[in-house]
Short mmCIF file of C-alpha atoms in Angstrom, two decimals:
data_model
loop_
_atom_site.label_atom_id
_atom_site.label_comp_id
_atom_site.label_asym_id
_atom_site.label_seq_id
_atom_site.Cartn_x
_atom_site.Cartn_y
_atom_site.Cartn_z
CA UNK R 1 92.19 59.68 110.73
CA UNK R 2 96.60 59.91 110.35
CA UNK R 3 97.61 64.02 110.39
CA UNK R 4 99.93 64.95 107.00
CA UNK R 5 103.02 66.95 107.41
CA UNK R 6 100.99 69.19 105.34
CA UNK R 7 98.50 69.14 107.23
CA UNK R 8 100.69 70.66 110.56
CA UNK R 9 101.86 73.76 107.65
CA UNK R 10 98.75 74.37 106.17
CA UNK R 11 98.22 75.16 110.58
CA UNK R 12 101.40 76.92 110.65
CA UNK R 13 100.94 79.12 107.22
CA UNK R 14 98.00 79.64 108.79
CA UNK R 15 98.57 80.55 112.67
CA UNK R 16 101.91 81.35 113.89
CA UNK R 17 102.04 85.59 113.66
CA UNK R 18 98.69 84.78 116.01
CA UNK R 19 101.09 82.47 118.02
CA UNK R 20 103.53 84.49 118.14
CA UNK R 21 102.67 87.46 118.67
CA UNK R 22 100.05 86.36 122.05
CA UNK R 23 103.33 84.72 123.13
CA UNK R 24 105.04 88.46 122.80
CA UNK R 25 101.91 89.69 125.58
CA UNK R 26 102.93 87.05 126.97
CA UNK R 27 106.60 86.92 127.86
CA UNK R 28 107.43 90.53 126.45
CA UNK R 29 110.49 89.55 124.89
CA UNK R 30 109.87 88.97 120.42
CA UNK R 31 113.30 85.79 120.86
CA UNK R 32 112.02 83.38 123.67
CA UNK R 33 108.10 83.56 121.72
CA UNK R 34 109.94 81.99 119.10
CA UNK R 35 111.16 79.34 120.85
CA UNK R 36 108.25 78.63 122.51
CA UNK R 37 106.32 79.00 119.34
CA UNK R 38 108.77 77.18 117.40
CA UNK R 39 109.21 74.38 119.87
CA UNK R 40 105.45 73.81 120.27
CA UNK R 41 105.14 73.80 116.29
CA UNK R 42 107.78 70.96 116.77
CA UNK R 43 105.63 69.23 119.29
CA UNK R 44 102.73 69.17 116.78
CA UNK R 45 104.88 67.82 114.19
CA UNK R 46 105.59 64.37 116.90
CA UNK R 47 101.99 64.44 117.90
CA UNK R 48 99.48 65.22 115.79
CA UNK R 49 100.51 62.16 113.85
CA UNK R 50 98.70 60.15 116.07
CA UNK R 51 96.13 62.15 117.97
CA UNK R 52 95.00 64.13 115.37
CA UNK R 53 95.21 67.70 114.76
CA UNK R 54 92.86 68.78 117.65
CA UNK R 55 89.84 71.31 117.31
CA UNK R 56 91.86 74.67 118.19
CA UNK R 57 94.88 74.20 116.45
CA UNK R 58 95.46 77.85 117.34
CA UNK R 59 95.02 77.04 120.55
CA UNK R 60 96.65 74.12 121.41
CA UNK R 61 100.15 75.88 119.43
CA UNK R 62 99.62 78.77 122.28
CA UNK R 63 98.78 76.57 125.59
CA UNK R 64 101.93 74.19 124.36
CA UNK R 65 103.78 77.43 123.49
CA UNK R 66 103.37 79.33 127.01
CA UNK R 67 103.51 76.15 128.48
CA UNK R 68 107.08 75.21 127.11
CA UNK R 69 107.42 79.41 128.46
CA UNK R 70 107.00 78.37 131.58
CA UNK R 71 108.67 75.56 132.05
CA UNK R 72 112.00 77.78 130.39
CA UNK R 73 111.59 79.90 132.74
CA UNK R 74 111.92 77.71 136.17
CA UNK R 75 114.93 76.19 134.49
CA UNK R 76 116.84 79.18 133.60
CA UNK R 77 116.29 79.81 137.39
CA UNK R 78 115.00 79.27 140.99
CA UNK R 79 114.96 83.71 142.10
CA UNK R 80 111.87 84.12 143.13
CA UNK R 81 110.84 86.60 140.15
CA UNK R 82 111.56 83.92 137.53
CA UNK R 83 108.88 81.31 139.43
CA UNK R 84 106.35 84.48 139.57
CA UNK R 85 107.05 86.11 136.28
CA UNK R 86 106.15 81.88 135.49
CA UNK R 87 103.72 81.97 137.50
CA UNK R 88 102.33 85.38 135.81
CA UNK R 89 101.95 83.89 132.60
CA UNK R 90 99.67 80.75 134.05
CA UNK R 91 97.21 84.22 134.08
CA UNK R 92 95.70 84.53 130.75
CA UNK R 93 94.39 88.64 131.59
CA UNK R 94 97.09 88.88 133.19
CA UNK R 95 98.69 90.84 130.42
CA UNK R 96 95.44 92.45 128.13
CA UNK R 97 95.36 95.31 127.82
CA UNK R 98 92.84 98.05 126.55
CA UNK R 99 91.93 100.57 124.14
CA UNK R 100 90.95 100.96 120.80
CA UNK R 101 91.81 97.91 119.21
CA UNK R 102 92.65 95.46 120.58
CA UNK R 103 94.37 92.94 118.93
CA UNK R 104 97.82 91.51 119.85
CA UNK R 105 98.65 90.71 115.88
CA UNK R 106 98.13 94.92 114.68
CA UNK R 107 100.20 95.16 118.20
CA UNK R 108 102.78 93.25 117.30
CA UNK R 109 102.93 94.74 113.46
CA UNK R 110 102.83 98.45 115.13
CA UNK R 111 106.43 96.89 117.80
CA UNK R 112 107.65 95.90 114.13
CA UNK R 113 107.07 98.93 112.54
CA UNK R 114 108.56 101.94 114.95
CA UNK R 115 110.17 104.34 113.46
CA UNK R 116 113.05 103.52 114.85
CA UNK R 117 113.65 100.72 112.76
CA UNK R 118 114.86 101.09 108.96
CA UNK R 119 111.41 100.73 106.11
CA UNK R 120 113.69 96.83 105.83
CA UNK R 121 113.87 96.10 108.44
CA UNK R 122 110.38 97.01 109.18
CA UNK R 123 108.80 94.59 106.17
CA UNK R 124 111.89 91.98 106.86
CA UNK R 125 110.53 91.69 110.21
CA UNK R 126 107.05 92.14 109.87
CA UNK R 127 107.21 88.85 107.55
CA UNK R 128 109.08 87.42 110.09
CA UNK R 129 106.69 87.38 112.94
CA UNK R 130 103.30 86.84 111.54
CA UNK R 131 103.47 86.01 108.20
CA UNK R 132 106.22 82.91 109.80
CA UNK R 133 108.10 83.15 106.77
CA UNK R 134 111.71 82.03 106.93
CA UNK R 135 115.39 84.42 106.74
CA UNK R 136 115.88 82.46 103.67
CA UNK R 137 112.41 83.36 101.97
CA UNK R 138 112.57 87.12 103.26
CA UNK R 139 116.24 86.93 101.95
CA UNK R 140 115.59 86.04 98.64
CA UNK R 141 112.35 88.73 98.87
CA UNK R 142 115.30 91.46 99.31
CA UNK R 143 117.55 90.02 96.77
CA UNK R 144 120.36 90.04 100.69
CA UNK R 145 122.01 86.69 101.44
CA UNK R 146 120.35 85.17 103.62
CA UNK R 147 123.86 86.09 107.15
CA UNK R 148 123.01 89.75 106.32
CA UNK R 149 119.19 88.88 106.70
CA UNK R 150 119.85 87.08 109.12
CA UNK R 151 122.20 89.91 110.84
CA UNK R 152 118.65 92.86 109.51
CA UNK R 153 116.59 90.24 112.11
CA UNK R 154 118.34 90.17 114.96
CA UNK R 155 119.15 93.88 114.85
CA UNK R 156 116.09 94.78 114.71
CA UNK R 157 115.27 92.10 117.78
CA UNK R 158 117.40 94.01 119.60
CA UNK R 159 116.79 97.49 119.38
CA UNK R 160 113.66 97.13 119.72
CA UNK R 161 114.60 95.23 122.88
CA UNK R 162 116.93 97.20 123.79
CA UNK R 163 114.93 100.04 123.42
CA UNK R 164 112.77 98.97 124.99
CA UNK R 165 109.38 100.26 122.64
CA UNK R 166 106.15 98.99 123.90
CA UNK R 167 103.72 96.35 122.25
CA UNK R 168 100.63 98.38 122.24
CA UNK R 169 98.77 100.69 119.81
CA UNK R 170 99.66 103.83 120.20
CA UNK R 171 98.32 106.84 121.18
CA UNK R 172 94.92 108.86 119.10
CA UNK R 173 98.36 111.39 119.36
CA UNK R 174 100.76 109.32 117.65
CA UNK R 175 98.87 107.94 115.25
CA UNK R 176 99.90 110.09 112.46
CA UNK R 177 104.03 109.46 112.33
CA UNK R 178 103.79 106.17 112.63
CA UNK R 179 100.60 105.31 110.12
CA UNK R 180 102.76 105.45 106.67
CA UNK R 181 104.84 103.11 108.32
CA UNK R 182 102.11 100.24 108.73
CA UNK R 183 100.06 101.23 105.34
CA UNK R 184 103.43 100.11 103.62
CA UNK R 185 104.22 97.21 105.18
CA UNK R 186 100.38 95.99 105.36
CA UNK R 187 100.75 96.51 101.20
CA UNK R 188 104.37 94.38 101.18
CA UNK R 189 102.96 91.69 103.16
CA UNK R 190 99.66 91.53 101.05
CA UNK R 191 102.40 91.18 98.20
CA UNK R 192 104.73 89.47 99.28
CA UNK R 193 102.10 87.05 100.24
CA UNK R 194 99.87 87.26 96.19
CA UNK R 195 103.27 85.73 94.67
CA UNK R 196 101.84 82.76 95.92
CA UNK R 197 101.20 82.72 99.93
CA UNK R 198 97.29 83.35 99.98
CA UNK R 199 97.44 83.18 103.64
CA UNK R 200 99.32 86.21 103.71
CA UNK R 201 97.00 87.97 101.69
CA UNK R 202 94.03 87.11 104.24
CA UNK R 203 96.18 88.55 107.37
CA UNK R 204 97.30 91.51 105.43
CA UNK R 205 93.39 92.54 104.66
CA UNK R 206 92.49 91.13 108.11
CA UNK R 207 95.04 94.44 109.43
CA UNK R 208 93.71 96.11 106.74
CA UNK R 209 90.09 96.29 107.97
CA UNK R 210 91.29 96.73 111.55
CA UNK R 211 93.40 99.52 110.15
CA UNK R 212 89.92 101.57 109.34
CA UNK R 213 88.82 100.96 112.62
CA UNK R 214 91.55 101.84 114.07
CA UNK R 215 91.53 105.23 111.53
CA UNK R 216 88.06 105.67 110.69
CA UNK R 217 88.75 109.42 109.42
CA UNK R 218 92.17 107.67 107.34
CA UNK R 219 91.30 108.39 103.34
CA UNK R 220 94.87 105.79 103.44
CA UNK R 221 94.04 103.50 105.39
CA UNK R 222 90.52 103.43 102.86
CA UNK R 223 92.76 102.73 100.12
CA UNK R 224 94.76 100.70 100.89
CA UNK R 225 91.97 98.18 102.01
CA UNK R 226 90.17 98.86 98.59
CA UNK R 227 93.53 97.80 96.80
CA UNK R 228 93.93 94.65 98.72
CA UNK R 229 90.48 93.70 98.05
CA UNK R 230 90.53 95.43 94.48
CA UNK R 231 93.59 92.93 93.26
CA UNK R 232 91.89 90.12 95.66
CA UNK R 233 89.28 89.96 94.15
CA UNK R 234 91.02 88.43 90.43
CA UNK R 235 91.83 85.65 92.81
CA UNK R 236 90.21 83.20 91.10
CA UNK R 237 90.89 83.75 87.96
CA UNK R 238 94.57 84.08 87.72
CA UNK R 239 96.09 81.30 87.85
CA UNK R 240 95.33 77.87 85.58
CA UNK R 241 94.21 74.54 86.73
CA UNK R 242 98.38 74.01 85.04
CA UNK R 243 99.50 77.16 87.65
CA UNK R 244 100.46 79.34 84.22
CA UNK R 245 100.08 83.14 85.50
CA UNK R 246 97.17 84.37 83.83
CA UNK R 247 97.79 88.05 82.54
CA UNK R 248 94.52 90.73 83.20
CA UNK R 249 93.81 90.68 79.78
CA UNK R 250 93.32 87.24 79.35
CA UNK R 251 91.93 86.52 82.69
CA UNK R 252 87.87 85.00 82.89
CA UNK R 253 85.92 87.82 84.55
CA UNK R 254 83.38 85.94 85.30
CA UNK R 255 85.37 83.87 87.63
CA UNK R 256 86.12 87.28 89.85
CA UNK R 257 84.63 87.77 93.38
CA UNK R 258 81.87 90.17 92.72
CA UNK R 259 81.24 90.49 96.02
CA UNK R 260 85.12 92.02 97.00
CA UNK R 261 84.75 93.98 93.84
CA UNK R 262 81.77 95.70 95.53
CA UNK R 263 83.18 96.76 99.10
CA UNK R 264 86.53 96.86 97.23
CA UNK R 265 84.52 99.75 94.42
CA UNK R 266 82.51 101.55 97.50
CA UNK R 267 85.80 101.95 99.71
CA UNK R 268 87.11 103.81 96.63
CA UNK R 269 83.77 106.12 96.22
CA UNK R 270 84.24 107.09 99.99
CA UNK R 271 87.74 108.02 99.59
CA UNK R 272 86.55 110.04 96.66
CA UNK R 273 83.83 111.76 98.56
CA UNK R 274 86.96 112.79 101.45
CA UNK R 275 88.93 114.53 98.60
CA UNK R 276 91.92 113.34 100.09
CA UNK R 277 94.21 112.18 97.29
CA UNK R 278 97.05 109.81 97.77
CA UNK R 279 99.86 106.76 96.65
CA UNK R 280 97.31 104.32 98.00
CA UNK R 281 93.41 105.85 96.55
CA UNK R 282 94.74 106.90 93.92
CA UNK R 283 95.70 103.38 93.02
CA UNK R 284 92.50 101.27 94.15
CA UNK R 285 90.71 104.07 92.24
CA UNK R 286 93.30 102.55 89.21
CA UNK R 287 92.09 98.50 89.60
CA UNK R 288 88.12 100.00 90.26
CA UNK R 289 88.52 101.23 86.86
CA UNK R 290 89.63 97.98 85.33
CA UNK R 291 87.02 96.33 87.40
CA UNK R 292 84.18 97.49 85.90
CA UNK R 293 84.97 96.45 82.07
CA UNK R 294 83.37 94.18 81.81
CA UNK R 295 86.57 92.83 79.68
CA UNK R 296 89.54 94.28 78.72
CA UNK R 297 89.47 95.66 75.43
CA UNK R 298 86.00 98.05 76.83
CA UNK R 299 88.84 98.81 80.24
CA UNK R 300 88.58 102.29 79.89
CA UNK R 301 91.92 102.81 79.59
CA UNK R 302 92.45 107.41 79.08
CA UNK R 303 90.61 106.95 82.53
CA UNK R 304 93.49 104.55 84.19
CA UNK R 305 97.06 107.33 82.22
CA UNK R 306 95.04 110.33 83.94
CA UNK R 307 95.58 108.56 86.97
CA UNK R 308 98.42 107.28 86.71
CA UNK R 309 99.80 110.76 86.31
CA UNK R 310 98.60 112.14 89.58
CA UNK R 311 100.12 109.30 91.13
CA UNK R 312 103.22 110.39 89.00
CA UNK R 313 102.44 114.24 90.63
CA UNK R 314 102.35 112.79 94.52
CA UNK R 315 104.37 109.43 95.28
CA UNK R 316 106.44 109.64 91.75
CA UNK R 317 109.41 106.42 91.22
CA UNK R 318 110.16 103.45 88.04
CA UNK R 319 107.44 101.33 88.70
CA UNK R 320 105.10 103.58 88.12
CA UNK R 321 106.43 104.90 85.66
CA UNK R 322 105.98 101.16 84.16
CA UNK R 323 102.81 101.22 85.09
CA UNK R 324 102.11 104.52 83.29
CA UNK R 325 103.87 103.33 79.62
CA UNK R 326 102.04 100.64 80.11
CA UNK R 327 98.64 102.86 79.74
CA UNK R 328 99.87 104.79 77.46
CA UNK R 329 101.37 101.69 75.22
CA UNK R 330 97.31 101.36 74.63
CA UNK R 331 96.35 105.21 74.69
CA UNK R 332 99.10 106.23 71.78
CA UNK R 333 100.53 103.16 70.71
CA UNK R 334 102.88 100.42 71.89
CA UNK R 335 106.28 102.92 69.41
CA UNK R 336 105.39 105.72 72.60
CA UNK R 337 105.01 103.71 75.75
CA UNK R 338 108.39 101.93 74.47
CA UNK R 339 110.23 105.34 74.50
CA UNK R 340 109.22 105.84 77.95
CA UNK R 341 110.36 102.52 79.02
CA UNK R 342 113.83 103.51 77.83
CA UNK R 343 113.83 106.38 80.54
CA UNK R 344 113.36 104.68 83.72
CA UNK R 345 116.48 102.57 85.51
CA UNK R 346 114.76 98.98 86.03
CA UNK R 347 117.47 96.73 84.70
CA UNK R 348 116.52 94.30 87.53
CA UNK R 349 113.63 94.36 87.74
CA UNK R 350 111.30 91.79 85.37
CA UNK R 351 108.35 92.46 84.73
CA UNK R 352 110.38 96.30 83.28
CA UNK R 353 112.36 93.88 80.43
CA UNK R 354 108.63 91.93 79.97
CA UNK R 355 106.63 95.60 79.87
CA UNK R 356 109.74 95.96 77.36
CA UNK R 357 108.78 92.40 75.58
CA UNK R 358 105.50 93.18 74.85
CA UNK R 359 106.12 96.32 73.14
CA UNK R 360 108.91 95.51 70.48
CA UNK R 361 106.74 92.69 70.03
CA UNK R 362 103.09 95.11 69.26
CA UNK R 363 106.24 96.78 67.62
CA UNK R 364 107.77 93.65 65.56
CA UNK R 365 110.83 94.01 66.30
CA UNK R 366 111.22 90.03 67.31
CA UNK R 367 115.30 89.96 68.07
CA UNK R 368 114.94 92.46 70.20
CA UNK R 369 111.92 91.06 71.96
CA UNK R 370 113.24 87.88 72.43
CA UNK R 371 116.14 89.53 74.17
CA UNK R 372 114.44 91.69 77.03
CA UNK R 373 112.01 87.94 77.42
CA UNK R 374 115.58 85.89 78.01
CA UNK R 375 115.99 89.10 80.09
CA UNK R 376 113.01 89.09 82.19
CA UNK R 377 113.10 85.22 82.05
CA UNK R 378 116.79 85.68 84.10
CA UNK R 379 114.92 87.84 87.12
CA UNK R 380 111.82 85.71 88.31
CA UNK R 381 111.63 82.15 89.71
CA UNK R 382 108.04 82.45 90.22
CA UNK R 383 106.59 78.97 88.07
CA UNK R 384 103.93 80.70 86.92
CA UNK R 385 105.09 83.84 85.42
CA UNK R 386 107.90 81.99 84.56
CA UNK R 387 105.64 79.74 82.50
CA UNK R 388 104.14 83.14 80.94
CA UNK R 389 107.31 84.00 79.35
CA UNK R 390 107.75 81.70 77.80
CA UNK R 391 105.36 80.47 76.07
CA UNK R 392 105.12 83.92 74.72
CA UNK R 393 109.48 83.72 74.17
CA UNK R 394 108.48 80.40 72.54
CA UNK R 395 105.16 82.10 70.07
CA UNK R 396 107.56 84.72 69.47
CA UNK R 397 109.33 81.97 67.54
CA UNK R 398 106.79 81.03 65.69
CA UNK R 399 106.15 84.47 64.29
CA UNK R 400 109.14 84.13 62.49
CA UNK R 401 108.28 81.59 60.44
CA UNK R 402 104.94 82.74 59.71
CA UNK R 403 105.42 84.07 56.22
CA UNK R 404 102.18 86.86 57.01
CA UNK R 405 103.21 89.97 56.95
CA UNK R 406 102.95 92.74 60.72
CA UNK R 407 100.27 95.04 61.06
CA UNK R 408 101.25 98.26 60.78
CA UNK R 409 101.49 99.56 65.13
CA UNK R 410 98.70 101.69 66.63
CA UNK R 411 99.43 105.81 65.63
CA UNK R 412 99.15 108.21 68.40
CA UNK R 413 95.79 110.58 67.85
#
């Protein structure tokens, strides 16, 4: 059967991170590992259309990459040390490392998240090495020019090399100082995937499970895993067949994945029993409340509002305040929520303008709502999100010609 480019791309998305992680362990150098894996995929593009996808695509890529690395080392130098290094790479167990979790990708993410690197560098490097995103894609995610992101990635890899940052899971005593950064990066990888890369979501959840095995007494690791599972449970209902985003209130909840919900809710209950609340646990609890409601009208918005109050006390941010404003709109009316959004400095965030547009529309302030929809559209390139915003913008225009007077806004209790 003829192999298509789409099939090879699917293998790349699924296996790139694993292959790079394995090659980093063999080579001890991130740049050389990336180059070897890229060479292997180049070979796959050339040969698989004729030979077909091998039974174990990941094994084929890793073996080919390792062979290319060995050949490269032999070409670069005839010194005995280089030959010895090449011979070492052929021994599959030569660099095996014992530890609490033997997983190459987990080792790589702890390397990428070393405290010597800035948080932005940690996230960018993780997306590049584990997610297989291009420099251009990462630059768009960070809203910076591609050359700027390329320089950041080069500097981050050089710092790992020059500082001899070890490629390993830290010792138990060092884990508490490293866990916050790793959890943040895993969640950002999940969020990047939720915008259209399901494979990244699966990888983030897989890493989340490993982190809970590594740190079973860390409630924030449990909270992060619960949060990702509960959000992921809604994926089947999140888009129309045409790819348009379906907002939470409009989703067909019968399509939600009940197994993921049950697992996520059980993790939330475990967190509650520990009584050591943290930001991921609270966000997971918010999503657990949503998953409890059989339909949007049955949502316990007062409970969600109280959870966001707690989150604002623990980890205040403009985005958390925006989410709290949405809960306020459902409990005290759109006017109260609109006043809260006016205090936020989120002018460059498309969701901020989308929320304000909805609130203004509910208050029948149509011209202002239209302006807010235009601002939101200018700030997002995601096709699904744009489709929703454009539809709501059209519905607003249609309402302008409707002679029926609007219903009065809800009064706060």
